[in-house]
Amino acid sequence: MADVLPLVEARLRTALGEPDARAAVTFLGTDRIEVLRFTDGDVVRYATLGMSAQPMADPTAVLADPVKGPRAELVLSVRRGVADTDKVLRPLAVLAASPQVEGVIVAPGASLDVGGPLWPGAPFTSVLVAESGGLVEDLELDAPADPVRFLPLLPMTPNEAAWKRVHGAQALQERWLTQGTDLRDPTRPSVSLA
C-alpha cells in the first residue's frame, strides 16, 4: 500500500488551505508526528500529520494488522490572538503518538488527557474527541484499509472532564450546546454543570 501521509496532507490542504507553519516531533520508538497550522480569519486550526501512517491496533491483539484498523488525524480549532495557542504543538503531537506509545485506539467520545495545560495559561488539560466528517471529509483508502478520519478535538476543563466521565460525552456536548458555549474560545470558563 502506498504511503498515506501525502494523501492525508493533500486532503488537509483541500479542506483548510495552505498551512502557514509546521513543526515535527519525534518520540523515542515512534514515527515522526507533524503538526500543521492553518489560519482562517480569526480561527487557527492545528492538524496532526503522521498518526494515520499506521492503523491503530487493539492493545490486546497478539499481532497488529499492518493494513486493517482505524486510522485518524486530530484537528483542533481555536480563536486566534487570544492566547499563546501555538504552544499546543507538543501536546497535540503527544496525543497523536498515543496509539503507538500506549496502544490506545482514539475514537469519537474518548477523552485524551495531556497532564497539564494544553498551552500556557490554558484552563484545559484534556480534550473530547468529536465525530469526523465535518470540517475535513474522511479520506477513503484502497481496500482493505480503513479510511482516515479527521477527528476534531474539543478542549475540556478538568471539571468538564470529570463530569463527562460520569455522564458521558453526549451529555457534555448537549450541555455545551444548550448553554451556547464557544468551544473555540481558548480562555472560556467551564460550562455550568449544576
mmCIF file of N, CA and C in Angstrom, residues 25-111:
data_model
loop_
_atom_site.group_PDB
_atom_site.id
_atom_site.type_symbol
_atom_site.label_atom_id
_atom_site.label_comp_id
_atom_site.label_asym_id
_atom_site.label_seq_id
_atom_site.Cartn_x
_atom_site.Cartn_y
_atom_site.Cartn_z
ATOM 1 N N VAL A 25 7.688 16.509 15.675
ATOM 2 C CA VAL A 25 8.122 15.962 16.953
ATOM 3 C C VAL A 25 8.323 14.468 16.759
ATOM 4 N N THR A 26 9.419 13.953 17.285
ATOM 5 C CA THR A 26 9.661 12.518 17.242
ATOM 6 C C THR A 26 9.899 12.046 18.668
ATOM 7 N N PHE A 27 9.153 11.036 19.068
ATOM 8 C CA PHE A 27 9.320 10.442 20.386
ATOM 9 C C PHE A 27 10.061 9.130 20.212
ATOM 10 N N LEU A 28 10.847 8.762 21.188
ATOM 11 C CA LEU A 28 11.630 7.540 21.131
ATOM 12 C C LEU A 28 10.732 6.344 20.819
ATOM 13 N N GLY A 29 11.084 5.618 19.766
ATOM 14 C CA GLY A 29 10.343 4.419 19.401
ATOM 15 C C GLY A 29 9.070 4.664 18.609
ATOM 16 N N THR A 30 8.859 5.898 18.133
ATOM 17 C CA THR A 30 7.648 6.191 17.354
ATOM 18 C C THR A 30 8.019 6.845 16.033
ATOM 19 N N ASP A 31 7.043 6.845 15.123
ATOM 20 C CA ASP A 31 7.211 7.570 13.871
ATOM 21 C C ASP A 31 7.095 9.061 14.146
ATOM 22 N N ARG A 32 7.625 9.847 13.240
ATOM 23 C CA ARG A 32 7.573 11.304 13.354
ATOM 24 C C ARG A 32 6.127 11.790 13.225
ATOM 25 N N ILE A 33 5.763 12.731 14.067
ATOM 26 C CA ILE A 33 4.444 13.363 14.019
ATOM 27 C C ILE A 33 4.652 14.840 13.695
ATOM 28 N N GLU A 34 3.950 15.321 12.683
ATOM 29 C CA GLU A 34 3.991 16.744 12.364
ATOM 30 C C GLU A 34 2.679 17.386 12.795
ATOM 31 N N VAL A 35 2.734 18.660 13.113
ATOM 32 C CA VAL A 35 1.534 19.434 13.381
ATOM 33 C C VAL A 35 1.561 20.620 12.424
ATOM 34 N N LEU A 36 0.501 20.739 11.629
ATOM 35 C CA LEU A 36 0.377 21.821 10.656
ATOM 36 C C LEU A 36 -0.587 22.862 11.201
ATOM 37 N N ARG A 37 -0.263 24.137 10.971
ATOM 38 C CA ARG A 37 -1.143 25.221 11.420
ATOM 39 C C ARG A 37 -1.773 25.888 10.201
ATOM 40 N N PHE A 38 -3.089 26.046 10.259
ATOM 41 C CA PHE A 38 -3.841 26.703 9.199
ATOM 42 C C PHE A 38 -4.574 27.886 9.810
ATOM 43 N N THR A 39 -4.439 29.065 9.208
ATOM 44 C CA THR A 39 -5.113 30.250 9.719
ATOM 45 C C THR A 39 -6.230 30.635 8.761
ATOM 46 N N ASP A 40 -7.411 30.845 9.321
ATOM 47 C CA ASP A 40 -8.582 31.196 8.527
ATOM 48 C C ASP A 40 -9.324 32.300 9.268
ATOM 49 N N GLY A 41 -9.039 33.555 8.903
ATOM 50 C CA GLY A 41 -9.668 34.688 9.593
ATOM 51 C C GLY A 41 -9.237 34.725 11.042
ATOM 52 N N ASP A 42 -10.219 34.695 11.959
ATOM 53 C CA ASP A 42 -9.875 34.769 13.380
ATOM 54 C C ASP A 42 -9.765 33.380 14.010
ATOM 55 N N VAL A 43 -9.757 32.333 13.185
ATOM 56 C CA VAL A 43 -9.631 30.965 13.697
ATOM 57 C C VAL A 43 -8.316 30.355 13.210
ATOM 58 N N VAL A 44 -7.646 29.682 14.125
ATOM 59 C CA VAL A 44 -6.438 28.941 13.758
ATOM 60 C C VAL A 44 -6.719 27.464 14.026
ATOM 61 N N ARG A 45 -6.302 26.639 13.058
ATOM 62 C CA ARG A 45 -6.530 25.191 13.184
ATOM 63 C C ARG A 45 -5.186 24.487 13.187
ATOM 64 N N TYR A 46 -5.072 23.529 14.083
ATOM 65 C CA TYR A 46 -3.863 22.711 14.171
ATOM 66 C C TYR A 46 -4.266 21.285 13.798
ATOM 67 N N ALA A 47 -3.560 20.696 12.839
ATOM 68 C CA ALA A 47 -3.877 19.337 12.400
ATOM 69 C C ALA A 47 -2.625 18.479 12.482
ATOM 70 N N THR A 48 -2.782 17.276 13.019
ATOM 71 C CA THR A 48 -1.645 16.362 13.083
ATOM 72 C C THR A 48 -1.463 15.693 11.728
ATOM 73 N N LEU A 49 -0.243 15.266 11.471
ATOM 74 C CA LEU A 49 0.090 14.535 10.248
ATOM 75 C C LEU A 49 1.118 13.475 10.636
ATOM 76 N N GLY A 50 0.717 12.227 10.563
ATOM 77 C CA GLY A 50 1.621 11.136 10.928
ATOM 78 C C GLY A 50 0.938 10.064 11.745
ATOM 79 N N MET A 51 -0.108 10.438 12.460
ATOM 80 C CA MET A 51 -0.841 9.476 13.275
ATOM 81 C C MET A 51 -1.462 8.384 12.408
ATOM 82 N N SER A 52 -1.870 8.734 11.191
ATOM 83 C CA SER A 52 -2.569 7.793 10.313
ATOM 84 C C SER A 52 -1.632 6.926 9.472
ATOM 85 N N ALA A 53 -0.321 7.086 9.656
ATOM 86 C CA ALA A 53 0.636 6.299 8.855
ATOM 87 C C ALA A 53 0.448 4.798 9.072
ATOM 88 N N GLN A 54 0.086 4.428 10.303
ATOM 89 C CA GLN A 54 -0.181 3.025 10.643
ATOM 90 C C GLN A 54 -1.578 2.939 11.236
ATOM 91 N N PRO A 55 -2.284 1.837 10.999
ATOM 92 C CA PRO A 55 -3.589 1.694 11.647
ATOM 93 C C PRO A 55 -3.431 1.527 13.150
ATOM 94 N N MET A 56 -4.408 2.026 13.896
ATOM 95 C CA MET A 56 -4.389 1.836 15.345
ATOM 96 C C MET A 56 -4.757 0.383 15.630
ATOM 97 N N ALA A 57 -4.061 -0.215 16.570
ATOM 98 C CA ALA A 57 -4.271 -1.634 16.849
ATOM 99 C C ALA A 57 -4.850 -1.830 18.237
ATOM 100 N N ASP A 58 -5.671 -2.851 18.352
ATOM 101 C CA ASP A 58 -6.222 -3.245 19.644
ATOM 102 C C ASP A 58 -5.064 -3.659 20.541
ATOM 103 N N PRO A 59 -4.930 -3.044 21.727
ATOM 104 C CA PRO A 59 -3.795 -3.367 22.597
ATOM 105 C C PRO A 59 -3.788 -4.826 23.068
ATOM 106 N N THR A 60 -4.934 -5.516 22.972
ATOM 107 C CA THR A 60 -4.977 -6.916 23.405
ATOM 108 C C THR A 60 -4.630 -7.880 22.266
ATOM 109 N N ALA A 61 -4.508 -7.362 21.035
ATOM 110 C CA ALA A 61 -4.194 -8.228 19.890
ATOM 111 C C ALA A 61 -2.759 -8.726 19.995
ATOM 112 N N VAL A 62 -2.570 -9.989 19.639
ATOM 113 C CA VAL A 62 -1.230 -10.575 19.687
ATOM 114 C C VAL A 62 -0.345 -9.962 18.609
ATOM 115 N N LEU A 63 -0.927 -9.755 17.431
ATOM 116 C CA LEU A 63 -0.174 -9.209 16.306
ATOM 117 C C LEU A 63 -0.984 -8.082 15.673
ATOM 118 N N ALA A 64 -0.362 -6.932 15.478
ATOM 119 C CA ALA A 64 -1.058 -5.802 14.871
ATOM 120 C C ALA A 64 -1.141 -5.996 13.359
ATOM 121 N N ASP A 65 -2.321 -5.737 12.799
ATOM 122 C CA ASP A 65 -2.509 -5.827 11.349
ATOM 123 C C ASP A 65 -1.879 -4.590 10.716
ATOM 124 N N PRO A 66 -0.976 -4.766 9.739
ATOM 125 C CA PRO A 66 -0.305 -3.606 9.147
ATOM 126 C C PRO A 66 -1.185 -2.790 8.197
ATOM 127 N N VAL A 67 -2.359 -3.320 7.813
ATOM 128 C CA VAL A 67 -3.212 -2.626 6.855
ATOM 129 C C VAL A 67 -4.567 -2.261 7.443
ATOM 130 N N LYS A 68 -5.252 -3.240 8.025
ATOM 131 C CA LYS A 68 -6.607 -3.005 8.540
ATOM 132 C C LYS A 68 -6.555 -2.394 9.940
ATOM 133 N N GLY A 69 -7.573 -1.616 10.235
ATOM 134 C CA GLY A 69 -7.667 -0.973 11.545
ATOM 135 C C GLY A 69 -7.945 0.502 11.370
ATOM 136 N N PRO A 70 -8.507 1.137 12.396
ATOM 137 C CA PRO A 70 -8.847 2.562 12.292
ATOM 138 C C PRO A 70 -7.610 3.446 12.129
ATOM 139 N N ARG A 71 -7.753 4.458 11.309
ATOM 140 C CA ARG A 71 -6.697 5.463 11.110
ATOM 141 C C ARG A 71 -7.311 6.840 11.344
ATOM 142 N N ALA A 72 -6.528 7.726 11.934
ATOM 143 C CA ALA A 72 -7.067 9.058 12.226
ATOM 144 C C ALA A 72 -5.960 10.096 12.304
ATOM 145 N N GLU A 73 -6.364 11.341 12.142
ATOM 146 C CA GLU A 73 -5.554 12.513 12.455
ATOM 147 C C GLU A 73 -6.425 13.409 13.322
ATOM 148 N N LEU A 74 -5.807 14.296 14.084
ATOM 149 C CA LEU A 74 -6.506 15.152 15.043
ATOM 150 C C LEU A 74 -6.521 16.597 14.548
ATOM 151 N N VAL A 75 -7.633 17.291 14.765
ATOM 152 C CA VAL A 75 -7.765 18.688 14.346
ATOM 153 C C VAL A 75 -8.312 19.500 15.521
ATOM 154 N N LEU A 76 -7.603 20.553 15.875
ATOM 155 C CA LEU A 76 -8.021 21.452 16.958
ATOM 156 C C LEU A 76 -8.225 22.848 16.369
ATOM 157 N N SER A 77 -9.391 23.450 16.620
ATOM 158 C CA SER A 77 -9.705 24.800 16.133
ATOM 159 C C SER A 77 -9.911 25.731 17.322
ATOM 160 N N VAL A 78 -9.193 26.868 17.319
ATOM 161 C CA VAL A 78 -9.338 27.868 18.390
ATOM 162 C C VAL A 78 -9.301 29.277 17.798
ATOM 163 N N ARG A 79 -9.826 30.228 18.570
ATOM 164 C CA ARG A 79 -9.768 31.634 18.140
ATOM 165 C C ARG A 79 -8.328 32.120 18.222
ATOM 166 N N ARG A 80 -7.955 32.900 17.234
ATOM 167 C CA ARG A 80 -6.582 33.387 17.116
ATOM 168 C C ARG A 80 -6.387 34.670 17.917
ATOM 169 N N GLY A 81 -5.170 34.837 18.433
ATOM 170 C CA GLY A 81 -4.782 36.097 19.060
ATOM 171 C C GLY A 81 -5.271 36.305 20.477
ATOM 172 N N VAL A 82 -5.926 35.303 21.071
ATOM 173 C CA VAL A 82 -6.450 35.449 22.426
ATOM 174 C C VAL A 82 -5.509 34.832 23.448
ATOM 175 N N ALA A 83 -4.816 33.756 23.051
ATOM 176 C CA ALA A 83 -3.889 33.049 23.941
ATOM 177 C C ALA A 83 -2.726 32.522 23.096
ATOM 178 N N ASP A 84 -1.683 32.077 23.774
ATOM 179 C CA ASP A 84 -0.491 31.567 23.077
ATOM 180 C C ASP A 84 -0.723 30.104 22.684
ATOM 181 N N THR A 85 -1.685 29.902 21.787
ATOM 182 C CA THR A 85 -2.086 28.542 21.429
ATOM 183 C C THR A 85 -1.060 27.802 20.582
ATOM 184 N N ASP A 86 -0.081 28.495 20.018
ATOM 185 C CA ASP A 86 0.942 27.793 19.230
ATOM 186 C C ASP A 86 1.749 26.818 20.087
ATOM 187 N N LYS A 87 1.703 26.984 21.395
ATOM 188 C CA LYS A 87 2.412 26.066 22.296
ATOM 189 C C LYS A 87 1.671 24.722 22.426
ATOM 190 N N VAL A 88 0.533 24.580 21.717
ATOM 191 C CA VAL A 88 -0.222 23.325 21.755
ATOM 192 C C VAL A 88 0.421 22.263 20.861
ATOM 193 N N LEU A 89 1.440 22.643 20.099
ATOM 194 C CA LEU A 89 2.034 21.714 19.138
ATOM 195 C C LEU A 89 2.541 20.441 19.805
ATOM 196 N N ARG A 90 3.304 20.569 20.876
ATOM 197 C CA ARG A 90 3.846 19.376 21.534
ATOM 198 C C ARG A 90 2.749 18.517 22.162
ATOM 199 N N PRO A 91 1.807 19.110 22.949
ATOM 200 C CA PRO A 91 0.724 18.278 23.477
ATOM 201 C C PRO A 91 -0.075 17.562 22.378
ATOM 202 N N LEU A 92 -0.315 18.243 21.249
ATOM 203 C CA LEU A 92 -1.029 17.590 20.146
ATOM 204 C C LEU A 92 -0.230 16.421 19.589
ATOM 205 N N ALA A 93 1.071 16.610 19.437
ATOM 206 C CA ALA A 93 1.923 15.519 18.934
ATOM 207 C C ALA A 93 1.919 14.346 19.920
ATOM 208 N N VAL A 94 1.913 14.640 21.222
ATOM 209 C CA VAL A 94 1.849 13.578 22.236
ATOM 210 C C VAL A 94 0.550 12.786 22.069
ATOM 211 N N LEU A 95 -0.572 13.487 21.894
ATOM 212 C CA LEU A 95 -1.849 12.803 21.710
ATOM 213 C C LEU A 95 -1.842 11.970 20.437
ATOM 214 N N ALA A 96 -1.257 12.508 19.355
ATOM 215 C CA ALA A 96 -1.214 11.782 18.087
ATOM 216 C C ALA A 96 -0.310 10.555 18.165
ATOM 217 N N ALA A 97 0.692 10.591 19.045
ATOM 218 C CA ALA A 97 1.600 9.448 19.200
ATOM 219 C C ALA A 97 1.048 8.395 20.150
ATOM 220 N N SER A 98 -0.032 8.721 20.885
ATOM 221 C CA SER A 98 -0.535 7.798 21.910
ATOM 222 C C SER A 98 -0.931 6.418 21.373
ATOM 223 N N PRO A 99 -1.467 6.279 20.149
ATOM 224 C CA PRO A 99 -1.729 4.918 19.667
ATOM 225 C C PRO A 99 -0.458 4.075 19.546
ATOM 226 N N GLN A 100 0.646 4.690 19.129
ATOM 227 C CA GLN A 100 1.906 3.960 19.012
ATOM 228 C C GLN A 100 2.537 3.704 20.374
ATOM 229 N N VAL A 101 2.476 4.708 21.242
ATOM 230 C CA VAL A 101 3.163 4.622 22.533
ATOM 231 C C VAL A 101 2.380 3.783 23.539
ATOM 232 N N GLU A 102 1.069 4.062 23.647
ATOM 233 C CA GLU A 102 0.257 3.421 24.680
ATOM 234 C C GLU A 102 -0.655 2.326 24.157
ATOM 235 N N GLY A 103 -0.698 2.157 22.827
ATOM 236 C CA GLY A 103 -1.562 1.128 22.261
ATOM 237 C C GLY A 103 -3.043 1.419 22.406
ATOM 238 N N VAL A 104 -3.412 2.696 22.401
ATOM 239 C CA VAL A 104 -4.828 3.049 22.519
ATOM 240 C C VAL A 104 -5.421 3.296 21.131
ATOM 241 N N ILE A 105 -6.725 3.106 21.038
ATOM 242 C CA ILE A 105 -7.442 3.449 19.813
ATOM 243 C C ILE A 105 -8.209 4.730 20.099
ATOM 244 N N VAL A 106 -7.879 5.792 19.364
ATOM 245 C CA VAL A 106 -8.526 7.089 19.548
ATOM 246 C C VAL A 106 -9.792 7.100 18.697
ATOM 247 N N ALA A 107 -10.942 7.301 19.357
ATOM 248 C CA ALA A 107 -12.229 7.256 18.674
ATOM 249 C C ALA A 107 -13.146 8.334 19.233
ATOM 250 N N PRO A 108 -14.184 8.718 18.469
ATOM 251 C CA PRO A 108 -15.133 9.713 18.965
ATOM 252 C C PRO A 108 -15.711 9.309 20.321
ATOM 253 N N GLY A 109 -15.834 10.311 21.204
ATOM 254 C CA GLY A 109 -16.346 10.078 22.547
ATOM 255 C C GLY A 109 -15.254 9.868 23.578
ATOM 256 N N ALA A 110 -14.030 9.632 23.107
ATOM 257 C CA ALA A 110 -12.913 9.399 24.026
ATOM 258 C C ALA A 110 -12.425 10.721 24.626
ATOM 259 N N SER A 111 -11.851 10.620 25.813
ATOM 260 C CA SER A 111 -11.173 11.751 26.444
ATOM 261 C C SER A 111 -9.677 11.489 26.354
#
